[in-house]
PDB file of C-alpha atoms in Angstrom:
ATOM      1  CA  MET A   1      -0.043   0.005  -0.027  1.00 49.00           C
ATOM      2  CA  SER A   2       2.988   2.310   0.682  1.00 54.00           C
ATOM      3  CA  SER A   3       3.741   2.223  -3.075  1.00 70.00           C
ATOM      4  CA  THR A   4       0.533   4.249  -3.893  1.00 78.00           C
ATOM      5  CA  PRO A   5       1.136   7.852  -4.021  1.00 89.00           C
ATOM      6  CA  TYR A   6      -1.237   9.727  -1.670  1.00 92.00           C
ATOM      7  CA  GLU A   7      -1.697  13.109  -0.234  1.00 94.00           C
ATOM      8  CA  ILE A   8      -3.587  14.056   2.930  1.00 94.00           C
ATOM      9  CA  ARG A   9      -5.414  17.220   2.042  1.00 95.00           C
ATOM     10  CA  GLN A  10      -7.219  17.575   5.363  1.00 95.00           C
ATOM     11  CA  THR A  11      -7.528  15.725   8.555  1.00 94.00           C
ATOM     12  CA  VAL A  12     -10.963  16.072   9.712  1.00 96.00           C
ATOM     13  CA  GLY A  13     -10.399  14.435  13.050  1.00 97.00           C
ATOM     14  CA  THR A  14      -9.093  11.538  15.189  1.00 97.00           C
ATOM     15  CA  ILE A  15     -11.592   9.067  16.831  1.00 98.00           C
ATOM     16  CA  SER A  16      -9.037   6.926  18.923  1.00 98.00           C
ATOM     17  CA  GLU A  17      -5.383   6.468  19.662  1.00 97.00           C
ATOM     18  CA  ASN A  18      -3.851   3.271  20.875  1.00 95.00           C
ATOM     19  CA  ALA A  19      -0.875   2.698  23.147  1.00 96.00           C
ATOM     20  CA  LYS A  20       1.773   2.634  20.460  1.00 95.00           C
ATOM     21  CA  GLY A  21       0.409   6.088  19.279  1.00 96.00           C
ATOM     22  CA  TRP A  22      -1.413   4.895  16.130  1.00 97.00           C
ATOM     23  CA  LYS A  23      -4.399   7.178  15.534  1.00 97.00           C
ATOM     24  CA  LYS A  24      -7.637   6.110  13.718  1.00 97.00           C
ATOM     25  CA  GLU A  25      -8.469   9.135  11.545  1.00 97.00           C
ATOM     26  CA  LEU A  26     -10.852  10.593   9.113  1.00 98.00           C
ATOM     27  CA  ASN A  27      -8.969  12.416   6.405  1.00 97.00           C
ATOM     28  CA  LEU A  28      -9.598  13.826   2.957  1.00 97.00           C
ATOM     29  CA  ILE A  29      -7.104  11.935   0.853  1.00 96.00           C
ATOM     30  CA  SER A  30      -6.072  12.348  -2.730  1.00 96.00           C
ATOM     31  CA  TRP A  31      -4.816   8.821  -4.067  1.00 92.00           C
ATOM     32  CA  ASN A  32      -2.734   8.740  -7.249  1.00 92.00           C
ATOM     33  CA  GLY A  33      -3.343  12.384  -7.893  1.00 93.00           C
ATOM     34  CA  ARG A  34      -7.126  11.857  -8.214  1.00 94.00           C
ATOM     35  CA  GLU A  35      -9.839  13.872  -6.785  1.00 95.00           C
ATOM     36  CA  PRO A  36      -9.708  13.555  -3.017  1.00 96.00           C
ATOM     37  CA  LYS A  37     -12.193  11.168  -1.056  1.00 96.00           C
ATOM     38  CA  TYR A  38     -12.910  10.677   2.709  1.00 98.00           C
ATOM     39  CA  ASP A  39     -10.834   8.026   4.245  1.00 97.00           C
ATOM     40  CA  LEU A  40     -11.111   6.217   7.666  1.00 98.00           C
ATOM     41  CA  ARG A  41      -8.107   4.234   8.765  1.00 96.00           C
ATOM     42  CA  SER A  42      -5.236   3.975  11.258  1.00 96.00           C
ATOM     43  CA  TRP A  43      -1.929   5.711  10.924  1.00 96.00           C
ATOM     44  CA  SER A  44       1.351   5.528  12.645  1.00 96.00           C
ATOM     45  CA  PRO A  45       2.338   8.514  14.762  1.00 93.00           C
ATOM     46  CA  ASP A  46       4.434  10.058  11.920  1.00 90.00           C
ATOM     47  CA  HIS A  47       1.837   9.210   9.165  1.00 89.00           C
ATOM     48  CA  GLU A  48       4.498   7.019   7.520  1.00 90.00           C
ATOM     49  CA  ARG A  49       2.568   3.878   7.827  1.00 93.00           C
ATOM     50  CA  MET A  50      -1.097   3.212   7.354  1.00 94.00           C
ATOM     51  CA  GLY A  51      -3.550   0.288   8.266  1.00 94.00           C
ATOM     52  CA  LYS A  52      -6.391  -0.948   6.369  1.00 90.00           C
ATOM     53  CA  GLY A  53      -9.226   1.391   5.942  1.00 94.00           C
ATOM     54  CA  VAL A  54     -12.194   2.409   3.765  1.00 96.00           C
ATOM     55  CA  THR A  55     -12.460   5.375   1.506  1.00 95.00           C
ATOM     56  CA  LEU A  56     -15.821   7.054   1.705  1.00 97.00           C
ATOM     57  CA  THR A  57     -17.740   9.617  -0.439  1.00 96.00           C
ATOM     58  CA  ALA A  58     -19.609  12.630   1.082  1.00 97.00           C
ATOM     59  CA  GLU A  59     -22.926  10.924   0.335  1.00 97.00           C
ATOM     60  CA  GLU A  60     -21.684   7.735   2.214  1.00 98.00           C
ATOM     61  CA  LEU A  61     -20.764   9.784   4.991  1.00 98.00           C
ATOM     62  CA  ARG A  62     -24.128  11.547   5.072  1.00 98.00           C
ATOM     63  CA  GLN A  63     -25.765   7.905   5.163  1.00 98.00           C
ATOM     64  CA  LEU A  64     -23.207   6.775   8.013  1.00 98.00           C
ATOM     65  CA  ARG A  65     -24.000   9.841  10.068  1.00 98.00           C
ATOM     66  CA  GLU A  66     -27.720   9.091   9.700  1.00 98.00           C
ATOM     67  CA  LEU A  67     -27.178   5.591  10.728  1.00 97.00           C
ATOM     68  CA  LEU A  68     -24.966   6.551  13.681  1.00 98.00           C
ATOM     69  CA  ASN A  69     -27.617   9.023  14.780  1.00 98.00           C
ATOM     70  CA  GLY A  70     -30.132   6.423  15.095  1.00 97.00           C
ATOM     71  CA  MET A  71     -27.990   4.102  17.219  1.00 96.00           C
ATOM     72  CA  ASP A  72     -27.998   4.001  20.964  1.00 94.00           C
ATOM     73  CA  LEU A  73     -24.214   4.183  21.477  1.00 92.00           C
TER      74      LEU A  73
ATOM     75  CA  MET B   1      -9.052 -12.531   4.766  1.00 49.00           C
ATOM     76  CA  SER B   2     -11.619 -15.326   3.781  1.00 54.00           C
ATOM     77  CA  SER B   3      -9.636 -17.688   6.097  1.00 70.00           C
ATOM     78  CA  THR B   4     -10.496 -15.816   9.111  1.00 78.00           C
ATOM     79  CA  PRO B   5     -13.775 -17.149  10.631  1.00 90.00           C
ATOM     80  CA  TYR B   6     -16.386 -14.544  11.195  1.00 92.00           C
ATOM     81  CA  GLU B   7     -20.034 -14.151  11.954  1.00 94.00           C
ATOM     82  CA  ILE B   8     -22.219 -11.215  11.136  1.00 94.00           C
ATOM     83  CA  ARG B   9     -24.325 -10.808  14.339  1.00 95.00           C
ATOM     84  CA  GLN B  10     -26.042  -7.760  13.224  1.00 95.00           C
ATOM     85  CA  THR B  11     -26.337  -5.607  10.040  1.00 94.00           C
ATOM     86  CA  VAL B  12     -26.700  -2.053  11.362  1.00 96.00           C
ATOM     87  CA  GLY B  13     -27.384  -0.580   7.961  1.00 97.00           C
ATOM     88  CA  THR B  14     -25.910  -0.157   4.309  1.00 97.00           C
ATOM     89  CA  ILE B  15     -24.558   3.318   3.395  1.00 98.00           C
ATOM     90  CA  SER B  16     -24.034   2.568  -0.307  1.00 98.00           C
ATOM     91  CA  GLU B  17     -24.363   0.005  -3.215  1.00 97.00           C
ATOM     92  CA  ASN B  18     -22.386   0.035  -6.346  1.00 95.00           C
ATOM     93  CA  ALA B  19     -23.420  -1.160  -9.848  1.00 96.00           C
ATOM     94  CA  LYS B  20     -22.119  -4.729  -9.179  1.00 95.00           C
ATOM     95  CA  GLY B  21     -24.411  -4.964  -6.012  1.00 96.00           C
ATOM     96  CA  TRP B  22     -21.429  -4.720  -3.604  1.00 97.00           C
ATOM     97  CA  LYS B  23     -22.791  -3.018  -0.519  1.00 97.00           C
ATOM     98  CA  LYS B  24     -20.874  -0.786   1.931  1.00 97.00           C
ATOM     99  CA  GLU B  25     -22.362  -1.801   5.350  1.00 97.00           C
ATOM    100  CA  LEU B  26     -21.859  -1.312   9.135  1.00 98.00           C
ATOM    101  CA  ASN B  27     -22.183  -4.572  10.844  1.00 97.00           C
ATOM    102  CA  LEU B  28     -21.479  -6.051  14.238  1.00 97.00           C
ATOM    103  CA  ILE B  29     -19.056  -8.922  13.599  1.00 96.00           C
ATOM    104  CA  SER B  30     -17.474 -11.427  15.707  1.00 96.00           C
ATOM    105  CA  TRP B  31     -13.876 -12.485  14.357  1.00 92.00           C
ATOM    106  CA  ASN B  32     -12.537 -15.665  15.360  1.00 92.00           C
ATOM    107  CA  GLY B  33     -15.212 -16.314  17.946  1.00 93.00           C
ATOM    108  CA  ARG B  34     -14.262 -13.141  19.724  1.00 94.00           C
ATOM    109  CA  GLU B  35     -16.447 -10.299  21.169  1.00 95.00           C
ATOM    110  CA  PRO B  36     -18.222  -8.810  18.348  1.00 96.00           C
ATOM    111  CA  LYS B  37     -16.984  -5.323  17.014  1.00 96.00           C
ATOM    112  CA  TYR B  38     -18.431  -2.734  14.723  1.00 98.00           C
ATOM    113  CA  ASP B  39     -17.073  -3.235  11.208  1.00 97.00           C
ATOM    114  CA  LEU B  40     -17.307  -0.934   8.148  1.00 98.00           C
ATOM    115  CA  ARG B  41     -16.586  -2.419   4.844  1.00 96.00           C
ATOM    116  CA  SER B  42     -17.815  -3.600   1.266  1.00 96.00           C
ATOM    117  CA  TRP B  43     -19.429  -6.899   0.818  1.00 96.00           C
ATOM    118  CA  SER B  44     -20.485  -8.801  -2.278  1.00 96.00           C
ATOM    119  CA  PRO B  45     -24.079  -9.314  -2.981  1.00 93.00           C
ATOM    120  CA  ASP B  46     -24.233 -12.885  -1.173  1.00 91.00           C
ATOM    121  CA  HIS B  47     -21.875 -11.725   1.658  1.00 89.00           C
ATOM    122  CA  GLU B  48     -19.375 -14.455   0.462  1.00 90.00           C
ATOM    123  CA  ARG B  49     -16.641 -11.879  -0.292  1.00 94.00           C
ATOM    124  CA  MET B  50     -15.442  -8.726   1.557  1.00 94.00           C
ATOM    125  CA  GLY B  51     -13.392  -5.841   0.755  1.00 94.00           C
ATOM    126  CA  LYS B  52     -11.040  -4.012   3.024  1.00 90.00           C
ATOM    127  CA  GLY B  53     -12.483  -2.226   5.871  1.00 94.00           C
ATOM    128  CA  VAL B  54     -12.148  -1.064   9.577  1.00 96.00           C
ATOM    129  CA  THR B  55     -13.455  -2.470  12.852  1.00 95.00           C
ATOM    130  CA  LEU B  56     -14.570   0.069  15.245  1.00 97.00           C
ATOM    131  CA  THR B  57     -15.522   0.029  18.887  1.00 96.00           C
ATOM    132  CA  ALA B  58     -18.685   1.650  20.278  1.00 97.00           C
ATOM    133  CA  GLU B  59     -16.503   4.519  21.592  1.00 97.00           C
ATOM    134  CA  GLU B  60     -14.904   5.027  18.082  1.00 98.00           C
ATOM    135  CA  LEU B  61     -18.283   5.308  16.610  1.00 98.00           C
ATOM    136  CA  ARG B  62     -19.382   7.806  19.243  1.00 98.00           C
ATOM    137  CA  GLN B  63     -16.414   9.946  18.285  1.00 98.00           C
ATOM    138  CA  LEU B  64     -17.027   9.442  14.693  1.00 98.00           C
ATOM    139  CA  ARG B  65     -20.705  10.473  15.105  1.00 98.00           C
ATOM    140  CA  GLU B  66     -19.626  13.697  16.911  1.00 98.00           C
ATOM    141  CA  LEU B  67     -17.192  14.400  13.960  1.00 97.00           C
ATOM    142  CA  LEU B  68     -19.732  13.810  11.261  1.00 98.00           C
ATOM    143  CA  ASN B  69     -22.154  15.845  13.170  1.00 98.00           C
ATOM    144  CA  GLY B  70     -19.677  18.809  13.008  1.00 97.00           C
ATOM    145  CA  MET B  71     -19.288  18.415   9.158  1.00 96.00           C
ATOM    146  CA  ASP B  72     -20.944  20.400   6.567  1.00 94.00           C
ATOM    147  CA  LEU B  73     -21.766  17.315   4.361  1.00 92.00           C
TER     148      LEU B  73
END
């Protein structure tokens, strides 16, 4: 995965951090120079390494927000 | 990934579906018989194949909900 060029355009926020300093973040990322997409995944403290994750469109985030707002968390 | 035993305990909801019928879903999944975690990823129409995704705790979903509710989507 590290061979795919990417650029973090915006860090929307961090939703957790583990003992090793890896953070689960929602970012706006451009992959391979394409139009940026939202992206939810873990990152090492220096943003050098990434874990598995999902890319999400704004519409998917809207649907996810609706789901979460209906949950008893 | 298909070698890891898992059980979908609850489908919380679907946030999108592509032209091939793959759905991006939020599920509550037990991996390897462990305590179930929330999980956001793509699934084939028959749930036989999965895409990459992230597992999330209830606390991470709460933080994510707060982030999303603060966004202008």
